[in-house]
Short mmCIF file of C-alpha atoms and ligand atoms in Angstrom, two decimals:
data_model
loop_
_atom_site.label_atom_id
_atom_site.label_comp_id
_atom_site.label_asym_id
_atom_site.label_seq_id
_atom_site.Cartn_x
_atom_site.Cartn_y
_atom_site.Cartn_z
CA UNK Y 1 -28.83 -22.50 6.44
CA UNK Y 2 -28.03 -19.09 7.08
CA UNK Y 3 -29.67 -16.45 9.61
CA UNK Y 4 -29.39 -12.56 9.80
CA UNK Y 5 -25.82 -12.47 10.77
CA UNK Y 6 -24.97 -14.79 7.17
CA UNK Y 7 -24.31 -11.75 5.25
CA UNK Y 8 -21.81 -10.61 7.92
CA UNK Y 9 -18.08 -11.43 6.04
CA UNK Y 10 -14.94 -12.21 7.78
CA UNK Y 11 -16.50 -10.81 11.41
CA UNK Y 12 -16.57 -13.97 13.59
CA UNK Y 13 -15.97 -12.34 16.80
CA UNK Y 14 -18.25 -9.34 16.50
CA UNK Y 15 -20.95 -11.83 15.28
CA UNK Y 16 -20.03 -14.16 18.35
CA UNK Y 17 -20.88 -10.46 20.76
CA UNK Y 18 -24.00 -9.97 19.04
CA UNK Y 19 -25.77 -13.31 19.35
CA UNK Y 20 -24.82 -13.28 23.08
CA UNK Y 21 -26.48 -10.17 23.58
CA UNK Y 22 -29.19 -11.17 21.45
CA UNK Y 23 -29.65 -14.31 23.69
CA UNK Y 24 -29.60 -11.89 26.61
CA UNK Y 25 -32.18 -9.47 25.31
CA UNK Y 26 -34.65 -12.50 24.52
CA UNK Y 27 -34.14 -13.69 28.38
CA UNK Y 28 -34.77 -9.74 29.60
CA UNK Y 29 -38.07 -10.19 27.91
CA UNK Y 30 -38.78 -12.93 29.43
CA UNK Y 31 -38.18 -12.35 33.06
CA UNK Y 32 -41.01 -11.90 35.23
CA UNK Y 33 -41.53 -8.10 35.63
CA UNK Y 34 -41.97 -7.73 39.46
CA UNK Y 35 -41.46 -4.00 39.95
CA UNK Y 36 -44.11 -2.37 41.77
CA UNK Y 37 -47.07 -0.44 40.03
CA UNK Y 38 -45.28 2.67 38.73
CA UNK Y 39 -41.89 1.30 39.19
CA UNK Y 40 -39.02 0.95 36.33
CA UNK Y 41 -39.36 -1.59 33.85
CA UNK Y 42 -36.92 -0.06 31.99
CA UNK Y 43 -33.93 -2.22 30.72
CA UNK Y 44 -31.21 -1.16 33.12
CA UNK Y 45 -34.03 -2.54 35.50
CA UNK Y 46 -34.52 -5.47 33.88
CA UNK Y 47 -31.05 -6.38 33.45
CA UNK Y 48 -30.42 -5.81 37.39
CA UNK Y 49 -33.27 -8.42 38.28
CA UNK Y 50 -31.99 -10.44 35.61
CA UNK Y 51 -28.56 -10.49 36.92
CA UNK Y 52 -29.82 -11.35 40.26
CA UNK Y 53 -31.47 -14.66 38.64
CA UNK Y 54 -28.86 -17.44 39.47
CA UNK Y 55 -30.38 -19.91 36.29
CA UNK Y 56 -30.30 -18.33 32.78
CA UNK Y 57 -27.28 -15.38 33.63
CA UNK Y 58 -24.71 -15.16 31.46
CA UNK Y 59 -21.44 -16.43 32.24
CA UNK Y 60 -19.74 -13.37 30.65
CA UNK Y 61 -20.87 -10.02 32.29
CA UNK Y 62 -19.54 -8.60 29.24
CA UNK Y 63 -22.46 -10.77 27.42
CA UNK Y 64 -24.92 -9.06 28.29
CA UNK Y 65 -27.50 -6.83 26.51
CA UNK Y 66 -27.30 -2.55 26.50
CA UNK Y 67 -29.13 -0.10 24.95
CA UNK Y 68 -26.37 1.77 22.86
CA UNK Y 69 -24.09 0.22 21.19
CA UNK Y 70 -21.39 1.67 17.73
CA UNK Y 71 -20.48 -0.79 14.88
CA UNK Y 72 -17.26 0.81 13.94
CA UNK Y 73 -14.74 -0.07 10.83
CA UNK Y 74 -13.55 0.48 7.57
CA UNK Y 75 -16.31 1.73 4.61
CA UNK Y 76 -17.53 -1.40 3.60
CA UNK Y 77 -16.83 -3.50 5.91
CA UNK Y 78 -20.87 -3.93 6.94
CA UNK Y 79 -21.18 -1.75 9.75
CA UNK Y 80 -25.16 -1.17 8.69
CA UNK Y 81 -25.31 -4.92 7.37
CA UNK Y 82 -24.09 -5.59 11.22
CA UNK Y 83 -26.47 -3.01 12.57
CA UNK Y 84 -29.37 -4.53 10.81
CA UNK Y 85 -28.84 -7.88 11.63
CA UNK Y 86 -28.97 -6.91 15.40
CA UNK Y 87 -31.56 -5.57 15.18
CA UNK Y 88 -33.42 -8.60 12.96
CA UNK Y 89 -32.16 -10.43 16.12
CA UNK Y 90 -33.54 -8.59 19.03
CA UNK Y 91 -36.92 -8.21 17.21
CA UNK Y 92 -37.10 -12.34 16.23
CA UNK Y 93 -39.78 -13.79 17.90
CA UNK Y 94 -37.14 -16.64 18.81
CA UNK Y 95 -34.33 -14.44 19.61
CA UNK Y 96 -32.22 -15.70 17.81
CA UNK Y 97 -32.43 -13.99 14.57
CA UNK Y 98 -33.17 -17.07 12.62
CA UNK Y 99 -33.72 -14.55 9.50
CA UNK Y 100 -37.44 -16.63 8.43
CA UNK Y 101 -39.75 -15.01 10.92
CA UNK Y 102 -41.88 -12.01 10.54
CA UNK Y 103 -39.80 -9.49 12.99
CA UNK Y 104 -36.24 -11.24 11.42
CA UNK Y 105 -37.89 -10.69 7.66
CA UNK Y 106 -39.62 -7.26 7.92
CA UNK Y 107 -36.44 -5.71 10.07
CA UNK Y 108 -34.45 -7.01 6.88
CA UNK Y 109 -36.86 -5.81 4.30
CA UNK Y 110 -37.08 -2.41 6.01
CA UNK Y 111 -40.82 -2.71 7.27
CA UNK Y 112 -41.02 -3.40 10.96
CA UNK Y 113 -43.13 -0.82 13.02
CA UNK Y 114 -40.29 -0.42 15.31
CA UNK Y 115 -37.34 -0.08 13.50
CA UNK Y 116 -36.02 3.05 12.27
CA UNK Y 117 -33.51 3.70 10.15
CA UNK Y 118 -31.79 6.56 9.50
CA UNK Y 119 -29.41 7.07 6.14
CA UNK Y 120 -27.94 10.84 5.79
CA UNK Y 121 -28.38 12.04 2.44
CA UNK Y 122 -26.80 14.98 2.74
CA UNK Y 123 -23.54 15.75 4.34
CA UNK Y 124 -25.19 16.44 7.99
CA UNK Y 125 -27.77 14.56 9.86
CA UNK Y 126 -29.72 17.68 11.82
CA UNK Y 127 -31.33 18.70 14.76
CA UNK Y 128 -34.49 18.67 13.35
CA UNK Y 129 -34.28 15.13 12.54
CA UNK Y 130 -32.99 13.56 15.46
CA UNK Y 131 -35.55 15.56 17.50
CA UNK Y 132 -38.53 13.60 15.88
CA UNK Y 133 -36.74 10.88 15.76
CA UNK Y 134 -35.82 10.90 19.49
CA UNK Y 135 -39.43 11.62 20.23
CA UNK Y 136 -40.97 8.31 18.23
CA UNK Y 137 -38.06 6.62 19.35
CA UNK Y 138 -39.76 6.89 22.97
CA UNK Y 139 -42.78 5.05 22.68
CA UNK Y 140 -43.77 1.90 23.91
CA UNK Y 141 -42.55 -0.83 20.62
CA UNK Y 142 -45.83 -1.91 19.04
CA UNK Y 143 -44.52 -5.47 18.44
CA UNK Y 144 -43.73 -5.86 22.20
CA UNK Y 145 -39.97 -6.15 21.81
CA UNK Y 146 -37.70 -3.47 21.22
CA UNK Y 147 -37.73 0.03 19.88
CA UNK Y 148 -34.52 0.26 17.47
CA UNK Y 149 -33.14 3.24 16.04
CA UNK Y 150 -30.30 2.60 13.34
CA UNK Y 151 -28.40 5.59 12.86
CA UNK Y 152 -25.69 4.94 9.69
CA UNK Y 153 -22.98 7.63 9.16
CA UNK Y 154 -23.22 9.05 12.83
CA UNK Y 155 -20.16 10.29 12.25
CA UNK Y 156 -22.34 12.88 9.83
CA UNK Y 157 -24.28 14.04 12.96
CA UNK Y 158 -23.98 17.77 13.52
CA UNK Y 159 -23.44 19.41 16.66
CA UNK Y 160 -26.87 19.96 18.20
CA UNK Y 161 -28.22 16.69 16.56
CA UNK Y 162 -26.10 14.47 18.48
CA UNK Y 163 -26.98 16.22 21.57
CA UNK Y 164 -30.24 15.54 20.71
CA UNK Y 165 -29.36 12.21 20.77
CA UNK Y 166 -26.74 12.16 23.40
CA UNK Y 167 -29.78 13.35 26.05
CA UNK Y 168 -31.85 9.96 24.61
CA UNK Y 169 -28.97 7.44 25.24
CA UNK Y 170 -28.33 9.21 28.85
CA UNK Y 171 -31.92 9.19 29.94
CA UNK Y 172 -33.12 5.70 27.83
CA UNK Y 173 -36.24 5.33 27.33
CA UNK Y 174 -37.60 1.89 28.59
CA UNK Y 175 -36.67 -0.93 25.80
CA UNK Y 176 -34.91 1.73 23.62
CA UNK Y 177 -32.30 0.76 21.25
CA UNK Y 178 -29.60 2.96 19.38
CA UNK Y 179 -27.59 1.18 17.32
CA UNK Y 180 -24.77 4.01 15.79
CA UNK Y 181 -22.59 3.50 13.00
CA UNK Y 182 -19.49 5.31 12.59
CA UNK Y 183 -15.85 4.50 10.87
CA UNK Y 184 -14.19 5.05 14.15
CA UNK Y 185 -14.65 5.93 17.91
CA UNK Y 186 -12.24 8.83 17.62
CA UNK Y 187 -13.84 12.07 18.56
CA UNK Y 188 -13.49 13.14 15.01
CA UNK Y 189 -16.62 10.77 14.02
CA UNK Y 190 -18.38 10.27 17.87
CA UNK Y 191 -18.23 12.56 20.67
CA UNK Y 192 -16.58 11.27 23.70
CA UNK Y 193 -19.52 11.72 25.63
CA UNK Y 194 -21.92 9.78 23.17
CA UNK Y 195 -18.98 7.12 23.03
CA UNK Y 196 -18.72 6.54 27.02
CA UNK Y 197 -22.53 5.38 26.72
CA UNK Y 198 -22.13 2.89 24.14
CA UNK Y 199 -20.89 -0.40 23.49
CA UNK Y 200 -18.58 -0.93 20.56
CA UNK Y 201 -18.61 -3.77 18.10
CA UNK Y 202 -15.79 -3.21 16.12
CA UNK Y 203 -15.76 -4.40 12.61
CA UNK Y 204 -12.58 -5.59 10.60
CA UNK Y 205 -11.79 -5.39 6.65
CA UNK Y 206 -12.85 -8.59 5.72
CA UNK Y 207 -10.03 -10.79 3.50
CA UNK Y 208 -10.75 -10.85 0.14
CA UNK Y 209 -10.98 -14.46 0.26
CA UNK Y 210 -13.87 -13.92 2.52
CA UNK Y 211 -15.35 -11.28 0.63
CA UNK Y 212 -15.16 -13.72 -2.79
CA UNK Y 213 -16.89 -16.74 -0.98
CA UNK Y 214 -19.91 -14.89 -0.05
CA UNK Y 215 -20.13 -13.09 -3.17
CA UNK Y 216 -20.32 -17.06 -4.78
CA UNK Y 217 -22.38 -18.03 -2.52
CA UNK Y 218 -24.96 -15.73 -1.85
CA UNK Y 219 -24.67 -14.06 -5.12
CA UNK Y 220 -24.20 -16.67 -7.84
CA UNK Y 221 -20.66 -15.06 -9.35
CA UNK Y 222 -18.47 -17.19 -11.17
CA UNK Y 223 -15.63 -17.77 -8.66
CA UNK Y 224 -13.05 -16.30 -11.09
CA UNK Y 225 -14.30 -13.24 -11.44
CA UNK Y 226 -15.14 -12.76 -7.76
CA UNK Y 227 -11.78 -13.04 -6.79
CA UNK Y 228 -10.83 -10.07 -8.87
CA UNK Y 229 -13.50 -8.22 -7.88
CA UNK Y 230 -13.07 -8.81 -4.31
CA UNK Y 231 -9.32 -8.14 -4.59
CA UNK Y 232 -10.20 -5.12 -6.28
CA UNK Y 233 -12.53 -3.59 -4.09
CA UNK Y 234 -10.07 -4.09 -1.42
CA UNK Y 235 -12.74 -5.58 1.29
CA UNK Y 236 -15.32 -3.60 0.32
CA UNK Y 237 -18.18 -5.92 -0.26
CA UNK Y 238 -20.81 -3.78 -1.53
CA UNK Y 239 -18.25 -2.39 -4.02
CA UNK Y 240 -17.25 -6.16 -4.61
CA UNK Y 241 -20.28 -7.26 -5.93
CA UNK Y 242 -21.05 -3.56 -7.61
CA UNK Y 243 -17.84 -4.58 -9.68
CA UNK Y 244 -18.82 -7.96 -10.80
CA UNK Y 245 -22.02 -7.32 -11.19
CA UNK Y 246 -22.18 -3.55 -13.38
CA UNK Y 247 -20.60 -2.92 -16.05
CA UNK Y 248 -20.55 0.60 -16.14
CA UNK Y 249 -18.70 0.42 -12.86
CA UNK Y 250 -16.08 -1.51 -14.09
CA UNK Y 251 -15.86 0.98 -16.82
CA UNK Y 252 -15.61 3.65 -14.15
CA UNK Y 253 -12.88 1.68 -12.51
CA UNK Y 254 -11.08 1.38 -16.04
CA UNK Y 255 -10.96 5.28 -16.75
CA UNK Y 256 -9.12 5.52 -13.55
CA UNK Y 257 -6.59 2.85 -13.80
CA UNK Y 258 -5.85 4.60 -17.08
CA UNK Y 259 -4.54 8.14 -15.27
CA UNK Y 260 -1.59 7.39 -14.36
CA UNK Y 261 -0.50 5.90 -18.28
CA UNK Y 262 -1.87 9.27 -19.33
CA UNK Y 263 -0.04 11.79 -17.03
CA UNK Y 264 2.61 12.80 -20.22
CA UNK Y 265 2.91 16.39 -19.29
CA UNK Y 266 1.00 19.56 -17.32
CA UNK Y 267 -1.89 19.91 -19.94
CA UNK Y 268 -2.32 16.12 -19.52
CA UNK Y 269 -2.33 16.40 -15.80
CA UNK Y 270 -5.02 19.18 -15.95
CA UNK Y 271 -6.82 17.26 -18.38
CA UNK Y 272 -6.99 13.67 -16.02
CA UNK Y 273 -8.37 16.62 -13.45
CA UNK Y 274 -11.07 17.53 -15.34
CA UNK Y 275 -12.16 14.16 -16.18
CA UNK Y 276 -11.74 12.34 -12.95
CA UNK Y 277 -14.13 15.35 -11.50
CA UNK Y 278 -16.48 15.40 -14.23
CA UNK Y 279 -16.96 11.40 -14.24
CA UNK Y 280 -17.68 11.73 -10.84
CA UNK Y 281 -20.35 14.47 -11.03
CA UNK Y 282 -21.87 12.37 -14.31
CA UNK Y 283 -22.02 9.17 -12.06
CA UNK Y 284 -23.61 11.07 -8.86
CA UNK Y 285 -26.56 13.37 -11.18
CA UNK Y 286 -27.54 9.54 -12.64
CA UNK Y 287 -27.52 8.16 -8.98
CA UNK Y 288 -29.62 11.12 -7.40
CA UNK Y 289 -32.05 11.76 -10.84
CA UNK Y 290 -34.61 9.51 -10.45
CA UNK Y 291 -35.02 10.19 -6.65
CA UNK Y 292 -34.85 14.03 -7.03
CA UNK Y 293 -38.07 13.70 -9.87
CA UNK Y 294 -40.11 10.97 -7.80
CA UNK Y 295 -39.94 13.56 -4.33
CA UNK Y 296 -40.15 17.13 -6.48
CA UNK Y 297 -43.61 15.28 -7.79
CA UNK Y 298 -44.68 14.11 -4.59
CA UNK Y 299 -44.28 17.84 -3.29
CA UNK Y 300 -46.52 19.33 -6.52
CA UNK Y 301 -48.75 16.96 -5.49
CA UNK Y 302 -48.92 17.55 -2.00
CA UNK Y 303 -48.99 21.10 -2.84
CA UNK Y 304 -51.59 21.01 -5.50
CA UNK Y 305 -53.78 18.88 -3.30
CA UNK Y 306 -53.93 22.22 -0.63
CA UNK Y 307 -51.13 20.61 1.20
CA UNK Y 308 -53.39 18.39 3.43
CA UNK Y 309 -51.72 16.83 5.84
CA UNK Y 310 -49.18 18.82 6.76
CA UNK Y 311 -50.94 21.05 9.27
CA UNK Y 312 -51.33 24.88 9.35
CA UNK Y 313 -47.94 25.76 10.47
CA UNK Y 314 -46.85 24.08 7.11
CA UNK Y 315 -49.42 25.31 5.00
CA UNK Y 316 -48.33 28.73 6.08
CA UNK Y 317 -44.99 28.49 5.31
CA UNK Y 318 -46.30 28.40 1.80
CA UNK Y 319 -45.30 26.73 -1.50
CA UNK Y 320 -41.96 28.36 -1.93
CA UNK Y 321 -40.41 27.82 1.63
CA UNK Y 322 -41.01 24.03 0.64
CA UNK Y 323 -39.82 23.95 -2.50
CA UNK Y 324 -36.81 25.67 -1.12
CA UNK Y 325 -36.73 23.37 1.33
CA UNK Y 326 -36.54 20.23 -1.02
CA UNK Y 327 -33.99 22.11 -3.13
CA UNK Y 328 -31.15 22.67 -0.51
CA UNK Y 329 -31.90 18.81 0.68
CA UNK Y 330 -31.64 18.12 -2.79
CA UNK Y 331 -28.07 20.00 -2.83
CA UNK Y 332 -26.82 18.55 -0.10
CA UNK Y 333 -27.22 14.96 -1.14
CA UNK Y 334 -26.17 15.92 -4.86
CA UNK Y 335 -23.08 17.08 -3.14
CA UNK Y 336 -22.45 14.12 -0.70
CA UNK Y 337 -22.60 11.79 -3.64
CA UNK Y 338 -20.50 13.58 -6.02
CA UNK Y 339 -17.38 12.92 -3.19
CA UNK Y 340 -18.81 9.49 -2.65
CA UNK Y 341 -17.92 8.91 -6.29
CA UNK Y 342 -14.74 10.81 -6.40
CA UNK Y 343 -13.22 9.05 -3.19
CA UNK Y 344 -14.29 5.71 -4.45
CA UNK Y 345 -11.84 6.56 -7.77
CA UNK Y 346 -8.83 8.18 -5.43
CA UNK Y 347 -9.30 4.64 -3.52
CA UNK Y 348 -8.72 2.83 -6.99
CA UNK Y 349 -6.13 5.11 -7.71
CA UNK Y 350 -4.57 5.05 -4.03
CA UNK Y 351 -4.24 0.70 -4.91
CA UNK Y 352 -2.77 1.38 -8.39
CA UNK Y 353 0.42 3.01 -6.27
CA UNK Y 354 0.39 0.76 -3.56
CA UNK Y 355 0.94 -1.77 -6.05
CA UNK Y 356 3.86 -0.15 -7.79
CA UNK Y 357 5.13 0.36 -4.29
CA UNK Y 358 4.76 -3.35 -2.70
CA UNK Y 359 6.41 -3.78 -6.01
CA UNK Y 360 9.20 -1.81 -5.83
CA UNK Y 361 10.13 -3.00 -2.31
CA UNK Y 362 9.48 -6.96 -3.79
CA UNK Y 363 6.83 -7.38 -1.10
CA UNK Y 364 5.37 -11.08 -1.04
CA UNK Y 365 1.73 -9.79 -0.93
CA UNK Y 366 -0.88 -9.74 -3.70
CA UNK Y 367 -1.63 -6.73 -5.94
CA UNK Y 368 -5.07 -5.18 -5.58
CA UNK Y 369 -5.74 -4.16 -9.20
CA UNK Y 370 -4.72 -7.66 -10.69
CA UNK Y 371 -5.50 -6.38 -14.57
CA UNK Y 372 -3.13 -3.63 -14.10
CA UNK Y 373 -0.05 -5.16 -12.30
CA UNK Y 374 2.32 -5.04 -15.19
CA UNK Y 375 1.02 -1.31 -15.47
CA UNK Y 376 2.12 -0.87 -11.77
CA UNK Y 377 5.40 -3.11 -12.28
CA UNK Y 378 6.13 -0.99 -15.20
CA UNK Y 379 6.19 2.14 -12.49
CA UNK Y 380 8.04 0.34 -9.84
CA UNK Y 381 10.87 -0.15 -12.01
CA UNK Y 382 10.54 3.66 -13.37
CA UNK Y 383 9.85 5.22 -10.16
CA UNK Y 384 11.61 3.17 -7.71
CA UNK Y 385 9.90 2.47 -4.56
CA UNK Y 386 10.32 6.38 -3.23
CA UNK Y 387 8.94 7.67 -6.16
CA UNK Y 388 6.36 5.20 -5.81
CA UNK Y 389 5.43 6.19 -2.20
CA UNK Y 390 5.50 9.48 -2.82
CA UNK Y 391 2.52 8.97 -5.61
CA UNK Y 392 0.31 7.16 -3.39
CA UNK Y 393 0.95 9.78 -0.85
CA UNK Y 394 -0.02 12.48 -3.35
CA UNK Y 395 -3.55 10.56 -3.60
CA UNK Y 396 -4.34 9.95 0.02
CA UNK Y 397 -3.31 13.89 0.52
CA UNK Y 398 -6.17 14.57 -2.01
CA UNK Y 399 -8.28 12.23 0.23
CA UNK Y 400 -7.91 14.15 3.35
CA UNK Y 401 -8.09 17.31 1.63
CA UNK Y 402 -11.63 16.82 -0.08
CA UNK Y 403 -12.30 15.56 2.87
CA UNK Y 404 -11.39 18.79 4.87
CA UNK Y 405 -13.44 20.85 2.86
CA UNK Y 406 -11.11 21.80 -0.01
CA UNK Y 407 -12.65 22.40 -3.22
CA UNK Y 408 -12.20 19.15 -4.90
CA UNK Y 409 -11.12 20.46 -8.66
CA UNK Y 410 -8.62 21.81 -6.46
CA UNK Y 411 -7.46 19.14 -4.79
CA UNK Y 412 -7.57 16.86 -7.73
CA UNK Y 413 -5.18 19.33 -9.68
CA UNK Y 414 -3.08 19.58 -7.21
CA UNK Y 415 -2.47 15.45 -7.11
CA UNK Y 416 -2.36 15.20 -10.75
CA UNK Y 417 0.54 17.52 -10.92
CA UNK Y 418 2.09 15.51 -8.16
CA UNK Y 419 1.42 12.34 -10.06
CA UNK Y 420 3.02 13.75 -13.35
CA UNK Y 421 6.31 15.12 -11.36
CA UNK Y 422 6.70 12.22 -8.52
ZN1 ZN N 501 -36.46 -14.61 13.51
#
């Protein structure tokens, strides 16, 4: 028997904090309401009378329910699985998130009335956006329960959006929810002041063993090859069962392992460049195509039809401004999942080194790329463990520098040289 929080791998404790506030939310709906007419039935409210109910309070203060709250950790790790499942939980009609119901099932299938979800395609969430989605997020949840907004990548929030936002968590509306997801509290990914208003759940890399049992479980993959691919995707569990499952992804991972074999001389280098980038640009066109068609056709259509529906202001704005419109969205998620791909290969890559270097140094610990360990055992004994370090350094350089904005051809070069030389 599993509920919402099954899919949840390796995160006992943070599991453990959500069902307690999950149990607390249920019992906030369920206290008598005794404000006066006019008066504040909003949660902070709520929580106060609760409090001051000697029976059903929590023995932890720290149990309790809030109405912000960040899943942080590594990519992978199920910060929006986690997100989700909270929110399955506080809109089960038991509480619990017993993951059969009708609010557990359509908050997991994506269809409840008052849960929103929002997943960046490009590399910004905007203004624009989080205005609207501020605005719904304010009104009175149809179901009777909560009002959740799941923002994923909230660490992709510009400027002005998450003040948007920051003015909704500091003024909540009553039986509002925001549940943020973001690899980190440092300011880098959340503001301080959006932080300071939220609870975190923090979120660990799950052991591979973990990651391997739940793939066999809930997925029906041969044990063997789990284990590999869970070693392999080193706690990533989406990228787990991506790898056992398609086979052009394993091919993917196979070009990659084979760089550093072919790094023989500058041309060579240049060469691994060019196709490292290009594979990546190949794999993100194919994962953005059929999206791109289906909303370019829903726009003719819209467009066609006299553009009913979307009111004067956008009917004046004319044809163009919207196909313009659609095109720079377009961009910007073409763009964001072109350095998806390409960091998903530099993490591949970064593994093949760390091997070489846990092997160099005779490290008792397990390699991540199994099927290439005598590759990376061959480099240990050619490169020493310095040589070795420096390598892996060269690829998590090229990490932070795509991720700072530099062009990534350049960047890739730039390792591949390193690579070659040591
Ligand atoms: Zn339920």
């Amino acid at each position: 028997m599993t509920d919402v929080f099954g899919d949840l791998v390796g995160q006992d404790e943070a599991v453990a904090m959500l069902r307690r506030a999950a149990a607390s939310a249920a019992a906030l709906l369920r206290a008598p309401v005794t404000a006066p007419a006019g008066g504040h039935d909003d949660l902070d409210a709520l929580a106060e009378e609760y409090d001051g109910d000697p029976a059903p309070a929590p023995a932890d203060p720290g149990a309790g329910m809030t109405h912000a709250w960040i899943f942080t950790g590594p990519p992978g790790s199920g910060r929006s699985v986690a997100a989700r499942a909270f929110a399955a939980a506080l809109e089960c009609v038991h509480g619990t998130g017993c993951g059969t119901c009708p609010g557990c099932h359509t908050t997991l299938t994506g269809t409840h009335a008052d849960v929103r979800l929002v997943v960046p395609e490009g590399l910004s969430i905007g203004v624009n956006e989080m205005r609207v989605l501020v605005l719904r997020a304010a009104s009175a949840p149809s179901g009777g329960r909560w009002q959740i907004v799941i923002i994923e990548d909230a660490d992709r929030l510009t400027e002005a959006a998450g003040n948007a936002l920051l003015k909704a968590i500091e003024e909540p509306p009553p039986r509002t929810v925001f549940l943020l997801c973001a690899p980190s509290t440092h300011p880098d990914d959340i503001s301080v002041t959006i932080r300071s208003r939220c609870r975190v759940v923090p979120l660990r890399q799950p052991p591979p063993a973990a990651v391997a049992e739940v793939l066999v479980r809930r997925d029906g993959i041969a044990p063997d090859v789990a284990e590999w691919a869970a070693a392999a995707a080193q706690g990533h569990v989406g990228r787990a069962r991506r790898l056992a499952r398609d086979p052009e992804a394993r091919q993917r991972r196979d070009a990659v392992l084979a760089v550093p074999r072919r790094l023989t001389g500058v041309g060579a280098a240049f060469d691994a460049a060019s196709a490292l980038i290009e594979a990546a640009e190949a794999e993100a066109a194919a994962s953005v195509a059929e999206i791109d068609e289906a909303e370019r056709r829903a726009l003719q259509t819209a467009l066609g039809a006299g553009g009913t529906g979307r009111g004067a202001a956008g009917a004046m704005r004319g044809a163009a401004g919207q196909l313009k419109d659609l095109e720079k969205r377009q961009k910007s998620r073409a763009t964001r999942a072109q350095r998806d791909a390409l960091d998903r290969a530099l993490v591949d890559l970064a593994g093949f080194y760390r091997d070489a270097l846990t092997m160099a140094w005779r490290a008792p610990v397990a390699p991540v790329h199994t099927d290439t360990a005598s590759l990376a055992g061959a480099g240990a004994q050619k490169w020493d463990a310095e040589g070795s370090l420096r390598r892996l350094e060269a690829v998590l350089e090229c990490r932070a520098a795509i991720e700072a904005n530099v062009k990534p051809r350049i960047a890739v070069e730039a390792m591949m040289l390193a690579l070659w030389r040591g």
